[in-house]
Structures are given as C-alpha cells and as structure tokens.
CSV table of C-alpha atoms in Angstrom, one decimal:
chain,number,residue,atom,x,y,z
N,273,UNK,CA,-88.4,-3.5,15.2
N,274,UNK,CA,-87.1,-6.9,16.6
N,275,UNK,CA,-89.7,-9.4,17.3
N,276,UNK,CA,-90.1,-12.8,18.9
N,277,UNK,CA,-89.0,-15.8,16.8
N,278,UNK,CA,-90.9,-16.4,14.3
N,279,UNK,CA,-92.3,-19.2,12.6
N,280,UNK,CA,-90.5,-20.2,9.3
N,281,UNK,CA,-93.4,-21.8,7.2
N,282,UNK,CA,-95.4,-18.4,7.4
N,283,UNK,CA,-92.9,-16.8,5.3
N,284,UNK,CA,-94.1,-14.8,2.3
N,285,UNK,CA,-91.0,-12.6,1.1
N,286,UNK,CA,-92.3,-10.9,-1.8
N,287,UNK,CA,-95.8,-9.7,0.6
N,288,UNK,CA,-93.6,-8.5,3.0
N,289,UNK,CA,-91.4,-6.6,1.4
N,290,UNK,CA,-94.1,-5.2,-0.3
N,291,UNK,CA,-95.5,-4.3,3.2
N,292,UNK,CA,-92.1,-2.7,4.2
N,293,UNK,CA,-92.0,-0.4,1.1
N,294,UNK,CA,-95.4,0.7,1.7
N,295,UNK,CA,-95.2,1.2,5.5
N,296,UNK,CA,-91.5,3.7,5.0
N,297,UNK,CA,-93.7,4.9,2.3
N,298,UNK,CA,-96.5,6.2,5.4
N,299,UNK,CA,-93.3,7.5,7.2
N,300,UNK,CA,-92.4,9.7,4.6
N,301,UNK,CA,-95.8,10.9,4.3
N,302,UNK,CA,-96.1,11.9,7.8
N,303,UNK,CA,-93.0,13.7,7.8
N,304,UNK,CA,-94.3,16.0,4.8
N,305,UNK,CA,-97.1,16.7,6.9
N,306,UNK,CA,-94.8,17.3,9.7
N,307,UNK,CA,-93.0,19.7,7.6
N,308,UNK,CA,-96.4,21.5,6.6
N,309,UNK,CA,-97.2,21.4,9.8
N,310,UNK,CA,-94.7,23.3,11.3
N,311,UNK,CA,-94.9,26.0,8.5
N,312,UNK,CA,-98.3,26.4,8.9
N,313,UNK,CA,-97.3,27.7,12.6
N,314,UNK,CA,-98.3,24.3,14.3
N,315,UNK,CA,-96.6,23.7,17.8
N,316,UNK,CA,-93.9,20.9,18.2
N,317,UNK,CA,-95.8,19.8,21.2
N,318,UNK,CA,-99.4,19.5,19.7
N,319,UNK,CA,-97.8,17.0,17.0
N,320,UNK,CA,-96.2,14.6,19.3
N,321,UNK,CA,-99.8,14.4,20.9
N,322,UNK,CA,-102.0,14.4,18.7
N,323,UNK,CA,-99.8,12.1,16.8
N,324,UNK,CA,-99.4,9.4,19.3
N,325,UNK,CA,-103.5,9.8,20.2
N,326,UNK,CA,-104.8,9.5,17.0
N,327,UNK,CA,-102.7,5.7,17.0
N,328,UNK,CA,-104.6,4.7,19.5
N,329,UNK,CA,-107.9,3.8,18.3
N,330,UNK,CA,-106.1,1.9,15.4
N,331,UNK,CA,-104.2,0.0,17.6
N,332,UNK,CA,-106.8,-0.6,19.6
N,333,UNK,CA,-109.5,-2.2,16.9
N,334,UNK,CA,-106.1,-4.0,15.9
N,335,UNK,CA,-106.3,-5.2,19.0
N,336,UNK,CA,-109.6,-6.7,18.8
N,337,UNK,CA,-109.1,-7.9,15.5
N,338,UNK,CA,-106.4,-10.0,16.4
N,339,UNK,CA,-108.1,-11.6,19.4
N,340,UNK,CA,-109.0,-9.0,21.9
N,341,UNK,CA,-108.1,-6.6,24.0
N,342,UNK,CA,-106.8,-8.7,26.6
N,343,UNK,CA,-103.4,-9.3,24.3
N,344,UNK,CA,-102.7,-5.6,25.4
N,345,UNK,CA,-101.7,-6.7,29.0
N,346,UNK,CA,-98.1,-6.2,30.0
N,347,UNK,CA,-96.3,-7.4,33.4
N,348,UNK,CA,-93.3,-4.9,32.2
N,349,UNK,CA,-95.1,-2.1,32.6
N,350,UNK,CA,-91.5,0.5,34.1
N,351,UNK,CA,-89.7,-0.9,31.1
N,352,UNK,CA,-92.6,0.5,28.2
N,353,UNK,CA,-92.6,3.7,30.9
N,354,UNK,CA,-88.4,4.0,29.7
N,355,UNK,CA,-89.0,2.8,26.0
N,356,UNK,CA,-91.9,5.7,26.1
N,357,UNK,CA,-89.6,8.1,27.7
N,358,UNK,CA,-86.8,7.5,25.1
N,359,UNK,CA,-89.4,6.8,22.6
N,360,UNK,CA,-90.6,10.8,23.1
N,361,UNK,CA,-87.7,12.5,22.7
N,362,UNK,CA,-86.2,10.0,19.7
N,363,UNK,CA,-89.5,11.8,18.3
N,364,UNK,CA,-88.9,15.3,19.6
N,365,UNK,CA,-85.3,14.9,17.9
N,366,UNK,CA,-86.7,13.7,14.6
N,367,UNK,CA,-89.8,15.5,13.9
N,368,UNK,CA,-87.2,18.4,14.7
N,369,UNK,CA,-84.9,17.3,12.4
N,370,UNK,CA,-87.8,17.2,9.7
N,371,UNK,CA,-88.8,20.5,10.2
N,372,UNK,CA,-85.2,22.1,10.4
N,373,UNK,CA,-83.6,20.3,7.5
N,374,UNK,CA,-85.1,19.6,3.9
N,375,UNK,CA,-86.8,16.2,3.3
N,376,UNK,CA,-84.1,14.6,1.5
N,377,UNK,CA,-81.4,15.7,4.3
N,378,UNK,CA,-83.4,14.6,7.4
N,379,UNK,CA,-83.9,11.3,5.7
N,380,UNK,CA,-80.4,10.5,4.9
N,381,UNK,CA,-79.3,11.6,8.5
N,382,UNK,CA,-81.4,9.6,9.9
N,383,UNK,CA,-79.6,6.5,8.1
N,384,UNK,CA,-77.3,6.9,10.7
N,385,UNK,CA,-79.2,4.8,13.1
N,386,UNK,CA,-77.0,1.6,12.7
N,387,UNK,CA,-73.5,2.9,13.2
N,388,UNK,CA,-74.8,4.5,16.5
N,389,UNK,CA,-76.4,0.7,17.7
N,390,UNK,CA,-72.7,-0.3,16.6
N,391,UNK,CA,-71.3,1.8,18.8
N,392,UNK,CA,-73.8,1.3,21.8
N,393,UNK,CA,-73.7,-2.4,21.4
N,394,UNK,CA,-70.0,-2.0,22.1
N,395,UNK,CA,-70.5,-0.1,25.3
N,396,UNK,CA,-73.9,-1.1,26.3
N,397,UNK,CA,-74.1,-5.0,25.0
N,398,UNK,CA,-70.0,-5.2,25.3
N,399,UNK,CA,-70.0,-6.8,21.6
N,400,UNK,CA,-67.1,-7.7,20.2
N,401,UNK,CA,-67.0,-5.5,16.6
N,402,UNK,CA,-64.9,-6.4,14.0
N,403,UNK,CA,-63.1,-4.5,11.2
N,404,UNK,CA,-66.5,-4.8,8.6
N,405,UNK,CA,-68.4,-3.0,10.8
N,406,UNK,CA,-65.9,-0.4,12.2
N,407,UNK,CA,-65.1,-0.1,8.8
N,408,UNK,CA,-68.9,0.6,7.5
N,409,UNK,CA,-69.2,3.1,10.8
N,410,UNK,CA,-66.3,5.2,9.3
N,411,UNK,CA,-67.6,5.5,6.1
N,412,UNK,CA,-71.0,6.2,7.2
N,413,UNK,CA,-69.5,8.9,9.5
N,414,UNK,CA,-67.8,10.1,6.2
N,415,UNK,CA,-71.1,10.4,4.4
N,416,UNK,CA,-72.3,12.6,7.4
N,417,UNK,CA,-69.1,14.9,6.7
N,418,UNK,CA,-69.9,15.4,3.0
N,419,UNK,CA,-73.6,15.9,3.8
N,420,UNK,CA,-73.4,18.4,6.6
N,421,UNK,CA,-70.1,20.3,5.1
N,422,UNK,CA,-68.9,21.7,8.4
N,423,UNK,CA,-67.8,25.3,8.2
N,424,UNK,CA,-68.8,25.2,4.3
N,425,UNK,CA,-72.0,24.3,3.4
N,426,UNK,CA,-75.7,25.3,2.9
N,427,UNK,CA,-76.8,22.4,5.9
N,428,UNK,CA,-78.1,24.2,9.0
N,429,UNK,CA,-75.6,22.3,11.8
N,430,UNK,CA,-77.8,22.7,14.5
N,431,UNK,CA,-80.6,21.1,12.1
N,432,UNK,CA,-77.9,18.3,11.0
N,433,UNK,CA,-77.1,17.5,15.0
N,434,UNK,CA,-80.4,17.6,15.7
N,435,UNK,CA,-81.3,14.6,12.9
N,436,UNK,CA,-78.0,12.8,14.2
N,437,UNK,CA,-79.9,13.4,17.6
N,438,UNK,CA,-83.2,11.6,16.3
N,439,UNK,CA,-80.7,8.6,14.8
N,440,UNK,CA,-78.8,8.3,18.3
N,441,UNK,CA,-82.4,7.6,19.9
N,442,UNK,CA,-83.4,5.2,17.2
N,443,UNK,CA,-80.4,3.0,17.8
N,444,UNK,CA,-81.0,3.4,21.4
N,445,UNK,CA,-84.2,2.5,21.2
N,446,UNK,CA,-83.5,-0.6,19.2
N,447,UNK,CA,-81.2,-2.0,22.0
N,448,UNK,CA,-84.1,-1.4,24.5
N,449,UNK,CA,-86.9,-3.1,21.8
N,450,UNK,CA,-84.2,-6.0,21.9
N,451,UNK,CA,-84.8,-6.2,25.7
N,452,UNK,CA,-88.4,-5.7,25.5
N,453,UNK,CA,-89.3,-8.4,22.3
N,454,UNK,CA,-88.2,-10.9,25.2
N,455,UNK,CA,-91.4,-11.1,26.4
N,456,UNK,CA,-93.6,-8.7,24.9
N,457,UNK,CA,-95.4,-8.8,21.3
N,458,UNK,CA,-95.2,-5.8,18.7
N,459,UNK,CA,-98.5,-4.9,19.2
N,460,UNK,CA,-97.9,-4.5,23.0
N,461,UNK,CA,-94.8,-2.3,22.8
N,462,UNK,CA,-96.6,-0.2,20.1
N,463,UNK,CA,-99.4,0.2,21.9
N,464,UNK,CA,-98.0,1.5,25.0
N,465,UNK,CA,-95.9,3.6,24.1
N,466,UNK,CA,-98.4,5.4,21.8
N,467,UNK,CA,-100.5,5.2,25.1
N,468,UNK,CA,-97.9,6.7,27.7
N,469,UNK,CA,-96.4,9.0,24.8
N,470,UNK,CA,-100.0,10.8,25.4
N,471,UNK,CA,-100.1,11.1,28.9
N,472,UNK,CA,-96.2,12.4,29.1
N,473,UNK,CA,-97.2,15.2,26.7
N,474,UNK,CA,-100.5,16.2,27.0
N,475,UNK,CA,-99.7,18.8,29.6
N,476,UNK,CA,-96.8,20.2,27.3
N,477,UNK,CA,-100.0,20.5,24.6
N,478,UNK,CA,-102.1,22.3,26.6
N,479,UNK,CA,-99.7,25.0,27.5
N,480,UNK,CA,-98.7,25.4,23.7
N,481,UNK,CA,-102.4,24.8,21.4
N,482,UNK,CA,-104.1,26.8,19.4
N,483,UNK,CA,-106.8,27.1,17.2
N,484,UNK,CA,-106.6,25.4,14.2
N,485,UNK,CA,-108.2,25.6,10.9
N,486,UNK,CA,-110.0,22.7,8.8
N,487,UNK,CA,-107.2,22.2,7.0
N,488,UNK,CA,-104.2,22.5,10.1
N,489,UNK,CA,-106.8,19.8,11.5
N,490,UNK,CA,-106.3,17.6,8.5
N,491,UNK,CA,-102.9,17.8,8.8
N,492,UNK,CA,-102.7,16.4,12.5
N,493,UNK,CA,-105.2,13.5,12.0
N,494,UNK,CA,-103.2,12.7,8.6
N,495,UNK,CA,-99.9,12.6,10.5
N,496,UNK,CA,-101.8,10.3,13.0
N,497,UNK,CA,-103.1,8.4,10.3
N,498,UNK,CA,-99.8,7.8,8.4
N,499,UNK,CA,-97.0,7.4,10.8
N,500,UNK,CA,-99.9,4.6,12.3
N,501,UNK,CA,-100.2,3.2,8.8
N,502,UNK,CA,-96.3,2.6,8.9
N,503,UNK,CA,-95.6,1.4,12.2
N,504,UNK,CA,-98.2,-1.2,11.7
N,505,UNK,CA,-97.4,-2.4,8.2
N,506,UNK,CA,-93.4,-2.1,9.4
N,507,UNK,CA,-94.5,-4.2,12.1
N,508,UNK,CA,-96.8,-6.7,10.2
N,509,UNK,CA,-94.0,-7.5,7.4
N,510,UNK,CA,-91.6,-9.0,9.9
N,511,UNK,CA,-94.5,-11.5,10.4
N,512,UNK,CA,-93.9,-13.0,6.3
N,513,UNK,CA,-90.0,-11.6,6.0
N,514,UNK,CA,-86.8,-11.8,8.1
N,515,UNK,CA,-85.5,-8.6,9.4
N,516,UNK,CA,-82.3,-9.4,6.7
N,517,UNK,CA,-84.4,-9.8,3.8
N,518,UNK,CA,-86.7,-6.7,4.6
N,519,UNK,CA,-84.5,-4.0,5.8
N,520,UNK,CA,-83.0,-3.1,2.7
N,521,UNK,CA,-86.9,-1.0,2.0
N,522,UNK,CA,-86.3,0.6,4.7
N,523,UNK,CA,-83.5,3.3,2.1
N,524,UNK,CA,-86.4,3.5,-0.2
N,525,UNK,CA,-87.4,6.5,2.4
N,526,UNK,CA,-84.6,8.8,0.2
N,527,UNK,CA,-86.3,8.2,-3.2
N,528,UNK,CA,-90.1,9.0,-1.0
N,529,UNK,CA,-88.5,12.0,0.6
N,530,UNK,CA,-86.9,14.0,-2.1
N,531,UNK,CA,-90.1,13.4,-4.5
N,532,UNK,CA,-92.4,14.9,-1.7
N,533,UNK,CA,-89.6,17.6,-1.1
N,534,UNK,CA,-89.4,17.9,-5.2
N,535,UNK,CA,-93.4,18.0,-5.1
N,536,UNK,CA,-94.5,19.8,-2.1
N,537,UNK,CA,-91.7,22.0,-1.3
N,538,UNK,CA,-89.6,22.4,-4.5
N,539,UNK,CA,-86.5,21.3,-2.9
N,540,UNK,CA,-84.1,19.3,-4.5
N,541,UNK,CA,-81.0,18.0,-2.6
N,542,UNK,CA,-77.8,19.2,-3.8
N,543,UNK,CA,-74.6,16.9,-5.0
N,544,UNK,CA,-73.2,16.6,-2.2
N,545,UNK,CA,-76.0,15.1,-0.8
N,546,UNK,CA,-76.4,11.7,-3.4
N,547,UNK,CA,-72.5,11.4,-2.7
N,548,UNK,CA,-72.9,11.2,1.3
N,549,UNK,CA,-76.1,9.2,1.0
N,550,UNK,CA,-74.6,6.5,-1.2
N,551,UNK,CA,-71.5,6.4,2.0
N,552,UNK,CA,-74.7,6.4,5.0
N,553,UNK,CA,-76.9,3.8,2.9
N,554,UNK,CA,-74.2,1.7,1.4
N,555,UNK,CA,-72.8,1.7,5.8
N,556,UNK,CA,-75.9,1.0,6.9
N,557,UNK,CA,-76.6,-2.2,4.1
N,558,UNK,CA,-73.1,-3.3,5.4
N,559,UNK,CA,-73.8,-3.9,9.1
N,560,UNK,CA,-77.3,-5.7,8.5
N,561,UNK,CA,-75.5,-7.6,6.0
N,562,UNK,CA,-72.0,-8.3,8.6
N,563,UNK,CA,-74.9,-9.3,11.6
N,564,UNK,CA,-77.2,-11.4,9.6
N,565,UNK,CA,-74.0,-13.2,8.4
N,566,UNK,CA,-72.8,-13.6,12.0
N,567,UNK,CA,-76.0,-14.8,13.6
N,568,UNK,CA,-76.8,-17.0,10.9
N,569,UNK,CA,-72.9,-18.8,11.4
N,570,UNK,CA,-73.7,-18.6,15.3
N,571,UNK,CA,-76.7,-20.7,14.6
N,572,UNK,CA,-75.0,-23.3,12.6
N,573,UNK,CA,-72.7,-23.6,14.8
N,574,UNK,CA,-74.3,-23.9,18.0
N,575,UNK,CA,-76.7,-26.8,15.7
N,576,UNK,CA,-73.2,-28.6,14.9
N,577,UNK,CA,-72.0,-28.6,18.6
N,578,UNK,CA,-75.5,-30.0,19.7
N,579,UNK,CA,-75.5,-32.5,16.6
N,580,UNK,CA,-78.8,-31.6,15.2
C-alpha cells in the first residue's frame, strides 16, 4: 500500500521487515481458513462479509489508539466508494482463486500483481516503460505459462484466470491507492473500505447464510481476525521501512502457503510450479527494483537542478 511521505529519522528496517513477514504471514493464514471454509460448505458471500465486519472493531480501537476517532473523517468519500467497489471484487477474484486452486498455485498467481500495474501504468498513468520492465513482464508472463500448462496440465484454467483475475484487481487497486494516499492516511482508506465492503455485501449474505457450527464460526472470526492482523501490520511496517526495502517479504507468502497446503491439506506443488514461481517472483523483484532505481535518480536529479 503506498503511503504519504514519510519521515526519514523514524526508520527502523530490521522492525519493519519483521512486521512485513509477519503481516503476509496473517494473509496466508486467512487464506487456509478461506480454503477450509469453502470445503466446509461456507458461502462465498458470507466470507466477504463477515470478513470485512469483523475488521471493523480492530480498526476502530486502532483508531482511538492512535488519537481518536475523529482521524477516520474523509472529504473523498466517492473515491473510497470506487476503491471499495474494486476493492470487493479484487476480493471476490482472490478468495476465489484460493478456493479453486491449491495454496501454493493461488499464491504464485497472484505474484502477477506488478506486471499488470506495468501495463496499466502504461495506459492509465501514460508511463514511459523501458526494456527492464517489459522485459521482467515477459518473463513473469512466461512463469504463468509453465504454471498453468495450457491444454497440458493438472491446473484448473478457469481456477488460474480466476487468480490472474484477483492480480489484475490488485494492480488496479494500487494505481487507485496511489490516487487516494494523496490526501488520505492508511488507516482511513483501510477503514472505509472494510466499512463500505459491509454494506455492498450484506444483502448478497443474507440471501446466501446458513447455519453454522462452533467450529464454521471459528473459521469466519479467524479469517476476520488474520487478514485484519495483516493489513495492519502490512500497513504499520511502511511506517519504519521504505516500500523498496520491505517488499521483497511480501514472496515469503509461497514458503507460508505450500507449508499450510503441505500441513492442512497435503498438497504439494508440482515441478512445474518452483520453475514458474522463480520466472513470476524473480519479475516481480525486477520492477520494484527498476522503479525504486528510477525514482530515487528522479529525486537526485530534480535536487541537482534546484541546487540543494
């Protein structure tokens, strides 16, 4: 998540990379429970809510931790209302992606993220992209190939373009959050989407619930509980770490996801999955590598053409 600028002298790399780790470490839990979820005969619908409404009273005493509820206010309040809307189905896509695919495979799809924001920032932000990062999109686009094994493989496609789905929203996402950290604090956008994610599918909840079971019920708050847990420790480590320096946790997800797919659901991904992960990952290091290399020369340069 991008944030406002940040204040050099609170930096603390080593605390917030260990913040990183453990917040992808909260998303990989959540999307086991996802997974049990689902197979336990849980509706699609009744995650995404319960999901986003069990965030709120964490990010609420967050809230007043931090200095009160008043820090919640937003004068942007269409543009949360479009971040929520893509925000939901981004979710729909990769919760689905989750349950359709084994852990290891919806994980590595999902790595995808960056090559679509290259792309978008080409037609959305009119970049300019040179031949590193068209380079690292065609290899990640490769890794996708030896994954999903078109016409060959063991991969369910529609799970596969389903995950690519959930990756297309994250990168769109991104470019809105870019928009958004303008004038809004994490907290804020966190907070409403969580909020408006509830009221945009509650009724789609109420048509599909169910009774549940003790131990369905666990599942739900859990999944509330962790993928909370790892937005806001995500969130809090870009507060002691650049976005550079921290992002590179963010593939530890792979090594979370095929020990709870080993563990839980005695999955282990194939061959062709470690080769294709090592294209998607080793794509995605390249581009947050190429862009923090061309803002930092951006900034030098604009502080020799000023003199200071």
């Amino acid at each position: 998540m991008t944030t406002a600028p940040r204040d050099n002298s609170s930096d603390r790399p080593l605390l917030a990379l260990l913040m990183r780790l453990a917040g992808i470490a909260g998303f990989a839990v959540m999307a086991a429970m996802i997974k049990l979820a689902s197979e336990s005969g849980i509706h699609l619908a009744e995650l995404l809510f319960w999901r986003q409404l069990v965030s709120l009273p964490i990010l609420l005493g967050w809230a007043m931790i931090a200095g009160g509820i008043g820090q919640l206010a937003t004068s942007r309040p269409k543009a949360h209302a479009v971040r929520a809307i893509y925000g939901v189905t981004g979710m729909i896509l990769n919760f689905g992606g989750v349950i359709l695919l084994p852990l290891a495979e919806a994980t590595t799809l999902g790595f995808t993220g960056p090559m679509f924001a290259v792309v978008l920032s080409i037609l959305l932000l009119k970049e300019s992209v040179g031949i590193w990062r068209w380079g690292a999109v065609l290899a990640g686009f490769l890794g996708i190939l030896v994954i999903a094994q078109p016409g060959g493989g063991a991969l369910p496609l529609y799970g596969a373009a389903v995950a690519l789905g959930g990756a297309f929203m994250i990168a769109l996402i991104s470019i809105q959050i870019r928009d958004l950290s303008r004038t809004e604090t994490p907290m804020v956008i966190v907070f409403w989407f969580s909020a408006i994610s509830v009221v945009v599918t509650f009724p789609f909840m109420l048509w599909m619930s169910q009774p549940h079971t003790a131990q369905e019920w666990m599942l739900i708050v859990g999944i509330g509980v962790a993928g909370t847990w790892g937005q806001v420790l995500v969130t809090m480590a870009l507060r002691f770490g650049k976005v550079s320096s921290v992002i590179v946790m963010d593939y530890s997800s792979i090594i979370w996801a095929t020990l709870l797919g080993w563990l839980i659901f005695a999955n282990l991904p194939p061959a062709t999955t470690w080769i294709g992960a090592v294209l998607v990952v080793s794509a995605g290091l390249t581009i947050s590598w190429r862009e923090h290399y061309l803002a930092r020369r951006k900034f030098v340069d604009q502080r020799q053409a000023t003199g200071t």
